[in-house]
Coordinates of C-alpha atoms in Angstrom, one line a residue:
M1 CA 62.5 70.1 83.6
R2 CA 62.7 73.6 83.2
L3 CA 63.6 76.8 85.1
K4 CA 60.6 78.9 85.8
G5 CA 59.7 81.8 83.9
H6 CA 60.2 84.5 86.6
G7 CA 63.6 86.0 87.6
P8 CA 66.8 87.1 85.9
L9 CA 68.6 84.5 83.9
T10 CA 70.9 82.0 86.0
P11 CA 74.5 82.0 85.2
A12 CA 73.9 78.5 83.9
E13 CA 71.5 80.0 81.2
L14 CA 73.7 82.6 80.5
A15 CA 76.3 80.4 79.6
E16 CA 74.3 77.8 77.7
A17 CA 72.9 80.9 75.9
A18 CA 76.2 82.0 74.8
V19 CA 77.6 78.7 73.9
L20 CA 74.8 77.7 71.9
G21 CA 74.3 80.9 70.1
D22 CA 78.2 80.7 69.3
V23 CA 77.8 77.5 67.6
A24 CA 74.7 78.7 65.5
L25 CA 76.6 81.6 64.6
V26 CA 79.7 79.5 63.4
L27 CA 77.3 77.2 61.1
N28 CA 75.5 80.4 60.0
F29 CA 78.8 82.0 58.8
A30 CA 80.0 78.6 57.1
G31 CA 76.9 78.5 54.9
W32 CA 77.6 81.9 53.9
I33 CA 81.0 81.4 52.6
L34 CA 80.8 77.8 51.6
P35 CA 79.0 75.6 49.1
F36 CA 75.3 74.3 49.9
P37 CA 74.3 77.0 52.5
I38 CA 70.9 75.7 53.1
V39 CA 72.6 72.5 54.9
F40 CA 74.7 74.9 57.1
F41 CA 71.5 77.3 57.7
A42 CA 69.1 74.3 58.7
A43 CA 72.1 73.0 60.9
A44 CA 72.3 76.2 62.5
T45 CA 68.6 76.1 63.9
V46 CA 69.6 73.3 66.0
P47 CA 71.4 75.0 68.7
F48 CA 68.6 77.5 69.0
A49 CA 65.8 74.6 69.1
A50 CA 67.9 73.0 71.9
L51 CA 68.1 76.2 73.9
V52 CA 64.4 76.6 73.3
V53 CA 63.7 73.2 74.7
R54 CA 65.9 73.4 77.5
R55 CA 65.7 77.1 78.9
R56 CA 63.4 80.1 79.0
L57 CA 62.5 81.8 76.0
R58 CA 64.4 84.9 77.4
A59 CA 67.6 82.9 77.1
L60 CA 67.0 82.4 73.5
V61 CA 66.3 86.1 73.0
V62 CA 69.7 86.9 74.8
S63 CA 71.6 84.3 72.6
A64 CA 70.1 85.7 69.3
V65 CA 70.8 89.3 70.2
A66 CA 74.0 88.8 71.2
S67 CA 75.4 86.5 68.8
G68 CA 73.5 88.7 66.2
Q69 CA 75.8 91.6 67.2
V70 CA 78.8 89.3 66.3
A71 CA 77.2 88.3 62.8
F72 CA 77.1 92.1 62.3
L73 CA 80.8 92.5 62.8
L74 CA 81.6 89.4 60.7
G75 CA 79.2 89.9 57.8
G76 CA 77.3 93.4 58.1
V77 CA 73.4 93.6 58.0
N78 CA 72.6 91.0 55.9
L79 CA 74.5 88.2 57.7
E80 CA 72.9 89.4 61.0
G81 CA 69.4 89.4 59.6
N82 CA 70.0 85.9 58.2
H83 CA 71.2 84.8 61.7
L84 CA 68.2 86.4 63.4
F85 CA 65.9 84.8 60.9
V86 CA 67.5 81.2 61.7
A87 CA 66.8 82.1 65.5
L88 CA 63.2 82.3 64.8
V89 CA 63.1 79.1 63.0
G90 CA 64.8 77.8 65.9
L91 CA 62.1 79.2 67.9
A92 CA 59.4 77.4 65.9
V93 CA 61.2 74.0 65.7
G94 CA 61.9 74.1 69.5
L95 CA 58.4 75.1 70.7
A96 CA 57.1 72.5 68.3
Y97 CA 59.3 69.9 70.0
R98 CA 58.5 70.9 73.6
W99 CA 54.7 71.0 72.9
R100 CA 54.8 67.4 71.0
W101 CA 53.4 69.2 67.9
R102 CA 53.1 67.6 64.5
W103 CA 53.3 68.7 61.0
V104 CA 50.2 70.7 60.6
R105 CA 50.6 72.8 64.0
A106 CA 53.9 73.2 63.6
G107 CA 53.2 74.7 60.3
A108 CA 50.6 76.9 61.8
L109 CA 53.2 77.8 64.4
S110 CA 55.8 78.9 61.7
I111 CA 53.2 81.2 60.5
V112 CA 52.8 83.4 63.8
V113 CA 56.5 82.7 64.8
V114 CA 58.6 83.1 61.7
W115 CA 56.3 84.5 58.9
L116 CA 54.8 87.3 60.6
P117 CA 57.9 89.2 62.2
T118 CA 59.8 88.5 58.6
V119 CA 56.9 89.8 56.4
V120 CA 56.6 92.8 58.5
F121 CA 60.3 93.8 58.4
T122 CA 60.4 93.0 54.9
L123 CA 57.5 95.1 53.7
A124 CA 58.5 98.0 56.3
A125 CA 62.2 98.0 54.6
M126 CA 60.7 98.0 51.1
T127 CA 58.1 100.5 51.8
F128 CA 60.5 103.0 53.5
L129 CA 63.8 102.3 51.8
S130 CA 63.2 103.0 48.2
E131 CA 67.0 101.8 47.2
T132 CA 66.4 98.6 49.2
R133 CA 63.0 98.1 47.4
R134 CA 64.8 98.9 44.0
L135 CA 67.7 96.4 44.4
T136 CA 65.5 93.7 45.7
L137 CA 62.8 93.7 42.7
K138 CA 66.2 93.9 40.4
Q139 CA 67.6 91.1 42.0
I140 CA 64.5 89.1 41.5
D141 CA 64.4 90.1 37.6
I142 CA 68.2 89.0 37.5
N143 CA 67.7 85.7 39.4
T144 CA 65.2 84.7 37.1
K145 CA 66.4 85.8 33.7
G146 CA 68.7 83.0 33.3
L147 CA 65.9 80.5 33.6
R148 CA 63.8 82.3 30.9
K149 CA 66.5 82.3 28.6
L150 CA 67.0 78.8 29.1
F151 CA 63.4 78.1 28.0
R152 CA 63.7 80.1 25.0
R153 CA 66.6 78.4 23.9
V154 CA 65.1 74.9 24.1
G155 CA 62.0 76.2 22.2
L156 CA 59.9 76.6 25.1
D157 CA 58.9 80.3 24.2
G158 CA 55.4 79.9 25.9
V159 CA 56.8 79.1 29.1
A160 CA 59.3 81.9 29.1
S161 CA 56.7 84.3 28.1
S162 CA 54.6 83.2 31.1
G163 CA 57.7 83.6 33.3
D164 CA 58.4 87.3 31.8
D165 CA 54.5 88.1 32.8
A166 CA 55.0 86.2 36.4
V167 CA 58.0 88.4 37.1
H168 CA 56.4 91.4 35.9
W169 CA 53.3 90.8 38.1
V170 CA 55.6 90.3 41.2
I171 CA 57.6 93.3 40.6
T172 CA 54.4 95.6 40.1
H173 CA 52.3 93.9 42.9
W174 CA 55.5 93.2 45.4
Q175 CA 53.2 94.3 48.2
I176 CA 51.2 91.1 47.4
A177 CA 53.9 88.9 45.9
V178 CA 56.5 89.1 48.6
P179 CA 54.3 88.2 51.5
I180 CA 53.1 84.9 49.7
V181 CA 56.5 83.8 48.7
E182 CA 57.9 84.4 52.2
L183 CA 54.9 82.8 53.7
V184 CA 55.3 79.5 51.5
L185 CA 59.4 79.5 52.4
A186 CA 58.6 80.1 56.1
V187 CA 56.6 77.0 56.3
A188 CA 58.6 75.0 54.1
I189 CA 61.7 76.1 55.9
V190 CA 60.4 75.2 59.4
L191 CA 59.1 72.1 58.4
L192 CA 62.3 71.0 56.7
C193 CA 64.3 72.1 59.8
R194 CA 61.9 70.4 62.2
R195 CA 62.7 67.2 60.3
I196 CA 66.5 67.5 60.5
A197 CA 66.5 69.1 64.2
N198 CA 64.4 66.5 66.2
P199 CA 66.7 63.4 65.8
A200 CA 68.9 65.7 67.6
L201 CA 66.5 66.8 70.0
R202 CA 65.8 63.6 70.8
R203 CA 69.1 62.5 71.6
L204 CA 70.0 65.6 73.7
D205 CA 66.8 64.8 75.8
A206 CA 67.9 61.1 76.2
A207 CA 71.7 62.0 76.8
F208 CA 71.0 64.9 79.2
S209 CA 68.4 65.8 81.6
R210 CA 66.5 69.2 81.0
P211 CA 67.7 72.0 83.9
V212 CA 65.3 71.7 86.9
D213 CA 62.8 74.2 88.5
A214 CA 64.3 76.5 90.6
A215 CA 61.3 75.9 93.2
P216 CA 62.2 77.0 96.7
Q217 CA 63.0 74.7 99.3
V218 CA 63.3 76.7 102.3
A219 CA 61.3 74.3 104.4
E220 CA 63.2 71.3 103.4
D221 CA 66.7 73.1 104.0
D222 CA 65.9 73.7 107.7
R223 CA 65.3 69.9 108.4
V224 CA 67.8 67.2 109.4
P225 CA 68.9 65.1 106.6
G226 CA 67.2 61.9 106.2
P227 CA 67.0 60.7 102.3
V228 CA 66.3 57.2 103.2
P229 CA 64.3 55.1 103.5
A230 CA 62.1 56.8 101.1
V231 CA 58.4 55.8 100.2
L232 CA 57.0 57.3 96.9
H233 CA 53.0 57.3 96.9
D234 CA 51.4 58.0 93.2
V235 CA 54.3 60.4 92.4
R236 CA 54.0 62.1 89.4
Y237 CA 56.1 64.7 87.3
R238 CA 55.3 66.7 84.4
F239 CA 57.5 69.2 82.8
P240 CA 56.2 72.7 82.4
G241 CA 54.8 73.2 78.7
S242 CA 54.4 69.4 78.4
A243 CA 50.8 67.5 77.6
V244 CA 52.2 64.0 79.4
D245 CA 53.8 63.1 82.7
A246 CA 57.3 62.2 82.7
L247 CA 56.6 60.1 85.7
A248 CA 53.0 58.8 86.1
G249 CA 51.8 57.1 89.3
I250 CA 55.0 56.0 90.7
D251 CA 54.8 53.7 93.8
L252 CA 58.1 52.7 95.2
E253 CA 60.1 51.9 98.0
L254 CA 63.9 52.6 98.4
N255 CA 65.3 50.8 101.6
T256 CA 68.4 51.7 103.6
G257 CA 71.7 50.0 102.6
T258 CA 70.8 48.6 99.3
L259 CA 71.8 48.9 95.9
V260 CA 68.8 49.7 93.5
A261 CA 69.2 49.7 89.7
V262 CA 66.8 51.5 87.7
V263 CA 66.4 50.6 84.1
G264 CA 64.3 51.3 80.9
P265 CA 64.4 52.8 77.5
N266 CA 65.6 56.3 76.6
G267 CA 62.5 58.4 77.7
S268 CA 61.1 56.3 80.4
G269 CA 61.7 58.4 83.1
K270 CA 64.6 57.1 85.0
S271 CA 66.5 60.6 85.5
T272 CA 63.3 62.3 86.3
L273 CA 63.0 59.8 89.1
A274 CA 66.5 60.2 90.2
R275 CA 65.8 64.2 90.2
V276 CA 62.7 63.2 92.6
L277 CA 64.7 61.1 94.9
A278 CA 67.3 63.7 95.1
G279 CA 64.7 66.1 96.6
R280 CA 63.1 67.5 93.2
P281 CA 59.3 68.1 94.5
P282 CA 56.8 65.7 92.4
T283 CA 53.9 67.5 90.6
S284 CA 51.7 65.3 92.6
G285 CA 51.8 62.5 95.3
E286 CA 54.5 62.6 98.1
V287 CA 57.9 61.2 99.0
V288 CA 57.9 60.2 102.5
R289 CA 61.3 60.0 104.4
P290 CA 62.7 60.5 108.1
G291 CA 64.0 63.9 106.9
A292 CA 65.4 66.1 104.0
A293 CA 66.7 65.0 100.8
A294 CA 69.8 67.2 101.7
L295 CA 71.4 67.4 98.3
G296 CA 75.2 68.2 98.8
R297 CA 74.6 68.3 102.4
E298 CA 76.6 66.0 104.8
G299 CA 74.7 63.1 105.6
G300 CA 72.1 63.8 102.8
T301 CA 72.0 63.0 99.1
A302 CA 74.8 63.0 96.4
V303 CA 74.5 62.7 92.8
V304 CA 77.2 61.5 90.2
F305 CA 76.3 62.1 86.6
Q306 CA 77.7 60.3 83.4
R307 CA 80.3 62.8 82.0
P308 CA 82.9 62.6 84.9
E309 CA 84.8 65.7 83.3
S310 CA 82.0 67.8 84.1
Q311 CA 82.1 67.1 87.9
V312 CA 85.9 67.3 88.8
L313 CA 86.8 70.7 89.4
G314 CA 90.5 70.6 91.1
V315 CA 93.9 70.5 89.2
R316 CA 95.0 67.9 91.6
V317 CA 92.9 64.6 92.8
A318 CA 93.3 66.2 96.4
D319 CA 92.2 69.5 95.7
D320 CA 89.1 67.9 93.8
L321 CA 88.2 66.3 97.1
W322 CA 88.2 69.3 99.3
W323 CA 86.5 71.3 96.6
G324 CA 83.5 73.4 98.9
I325 CA 84.4 71.6 102.0
D326 CA 85.4 73.8 105.0
P327 CA 89.2 73.4 105.5
A328 CA 88.5 72.7 109.2
H329 CA 86.6 69.7 108.5
P330 CA 88.2 66.4 109.0
L331 CA 88.7 64.6 105.8
D332 CA 90.9 61.5 105.1
V333 CA 91.6 62.1 101.6
E334 CA 94.0 58.9 101.3
A335 CA 91.3 56.9 102.7
L336 CA 88.7 58.2 100.4
L337 CA 91.0 57.4 97.4
A338 CA 91.3 54.2 98.6
A339 CA 87.8 53.5 99.0
V340 CA 87.5 53.8 95.3
G341 CA 90.5 52.2 94.2
L342 CA 92.7 55.4 93.7
D343 CA 95.4 55.0 96.3
G344 CA 98.4 56.9 95.9
F345 CA 96.6 59.3 93.4
S346 CA 96.0 62.4 95.8
E347 CA 99.0 64.4 93.7
R348 CA 98.3 63.2 90.2
E349 CA 96.6 66.1 87.9
T350 CA 93.0 65.2 87.1
S351 CA 93.8 65.9 83.4
T352 CA 95.9 62.9 83.5
L353 CA 93.2 60.5 84.7
S354 CA 91.2 57.8 82.5
G355 CA 87.6 58.3 82.2
G356 CA 87.1 55.6 84.9
E357 CA 89.4 57.2 87.2
L358 CA 87.8 60.3 86.8
Q359 CA 84.5 58.8 87.4
R360 CA 85.7 57.0 90.7
L361 CA 87.2 60.5 91.8
A362 CA 83.7 62.2 91.2
I363 CA 82.3 59.1 93.5
A364 CA 85.3 59.9 96.2
A365 CA 84.3 63.6 96.2
A366 CA 80.7 62.6 96.7
L367 CA 81.4 60.5 99.7
A368 CA 83.5 63.2 101.2
R369 CA 80.3 64.5 102.6
Q370 CA 79.3 61.0 103.7
P371 CA 76.0 61.0 102.1
A372 CA 73.4 58.7 103.2
L373 CA 72.0 58.3 99.5
L374 CA 74.2 58.3 96.4
I375 CA 72.5 58.6 93.0
S376 CA 74.4 57.4 90.2
D377 CA 72.5 58.9 87.1
E378 CA 74.3 56.9 84.3
S379 CA 77.7 57.3 85.4
T380 CA 79.2 54.4 83.7
A381 CA 77.5 55.4 80.2
M382 CA 80.4 56.9 78.8
L383 CA 83.2 54.4 80.1
D384 CA 85.1 51.7 78.5
P385 CA 84.5 48.0 79.9
E386 CA 87.3 48.4 82.2
G387 CA 86.2 51.7 83.6
R388 CA 82.6 50.3 84.0
R389 CA 83.8 47.2 86.0
Q390 CA 85.9 49.4 88.3
V391 CA 83.0 52.0 89.1
M392 CA 80.3 49.3 89.6
A393 CA 82.7 47.5 92.0
V394 CA 82.9 50.7 94.1
L395 CA 79.2 51.2 93.9
R396 CA 78.3 47.5 95.0
R397 CA 80.5 48.0 97.9
L398 CA 79.0 51.2 99.5
P399 CA 75.6 49.7 100.6
S400 CA 77.7 47.4 103.1
E401 CA 79.4 50.9 104.2
G402 CA 76.0 52.5 104.8
T403 CA 75.3 54.4 101.7
T404 CA 72.3 53.4 99.9
V405 CA 72.8 53.5 95.8
V406 CA 70.5 54.4 93.1
H407 CA 72.1 53.3 89.9
V408 CA 70.4 54.4 86.6
T409 CA 71.9 52.4 83.8
H410 CA 71.1 51.0 80.6
H411 CA 73.3 47.9 81.1
L412 CA 71.5 45.1 82.3
D413 CA 74.6 43.1 83.5
E414 CA 75.0 46.3 85.6
A415 CA 71.4 45.7 87.1
A416 CA 72.4 41.9 87.7
G417 CA 74.3 43.0 90.7
A418 CA 71.8 45.1 92.4
D419 CA 69.7 44.3 95.2
T420 CA 66.6 45.4 93.5
V421 CA 65.8 46.5 90.0
V422 CA 63.0 48.8 88.8
V423 CA 62.0 48.8 85.3
L424 CA 60.3 52.3 83.8
Q425 CA 58.4 52.3 80.7
G426 CA 56.5 55.5 79.7
G427 CA 56.8 56.9 83.0
R428 CA 55.6 54.2 85.0
V429 CA 57.0 51.1 86.9
L430 CA 56.9 48.2 84.6
A431 CA 58.6 45.9 87.4
T432 CA 60.2 45.7 90.4
G433 CA 61.9 42.9 92.3
P434 CA 65.0 40.9 92.9
P435 CA 67.4 41.1 89.5
Q436 CA 67.1 37.4 89.0
A437 CA 63.2 37.3 88.8
V438 CA 63.0 41.0 87.0
L439 CA 65.7 40.5 84.7
S440 CA 64.5 37.1 83.8
E441 CA 60.8 38.2 82.9
M442 CA 62.2 41.0 80.9
A443 CA 64.5 38.5 78.7
G444 CA 61.0 36.4 78.2
V445 CA 59.5 39.5 76.9

């Protein structure tokens, strides 16, 4: 899911643009000073491509311009120009991935996105800057002279003479030769970088959900929290710019006081379904529930993600539970910590906690708002077996205490302890029901 194209960049977009631009710059600079520069330059396109996939195009512009100025300070005009070229390649690779375009379309896209601005800049510079033109053409002659000499030494005088003629033609007709060479290079570089970047972009999509649309929810905010029970009728969701639905015709019932496990391969729509249950409006279809999803509000919906360190904000454990809560609000810190197996941890520094302890702290912070629905989006994915066991013990107990839990997971042993298992594949519900029946059917397949 992606933020809509109107409005200024959000703090999250600016932060991601700054970080990814800096990563690209570091790789670019490494290629500038280390052997095998093409490897570093190709790797530098991946952060820009990821920014295109996850954010609005203006975020790429801000990222490229800001990091480009730092590149100028580090290496002058040459490094800055190379950095901006890498950003253009990242733009082409990211757009091709976002639109699911294959080789031919990606090659055609590279002509528009990479070759056209590059050749316009090059021809303008060589036309109006005579010294730049002279040095560029001289460099072409020098760079090819060694190869021509080698041909003569091994007795290939004819090949060497043809090379002399070709270089002379290029220097004489540079207005034609330069665009042709840059065209071939632009297409080849984009296709090569696409092959390098696509596996990384797929892993990124699988590990992190894309930022959601900033759709207004004024009407829902005025309603009383009531996220469950929820019934989904023919729910579909499609990312902006995508040609296929991430969710396609989902019919599902979510009852109160139950633990529901959502399983399926990467890209099956698990995280997208979690976002819809958390209140994201579907592209079509409807979600019927007694009140608002009320994400983050007392009695509404809470979400715990897979990286606990990104959700724990306080320096001390007790501070984290109080984060964002009115000091006048009654909050029994010790009882919350005891509920997740962290008795006596209130004065501990969060930096000293293990991954499993951090994740249970994140759950405790979510429970501080007494949610009716807790969504665990792969909250055990980054934990060791003991951490997983501890978190699952908490999640399995919550339904008996009045909190409905939806747990998105890749681990079938975790799904086996749920009341209901939902299997997704290709954005559709492949199976749903008691874990014994559903998981046995999956094992048979």
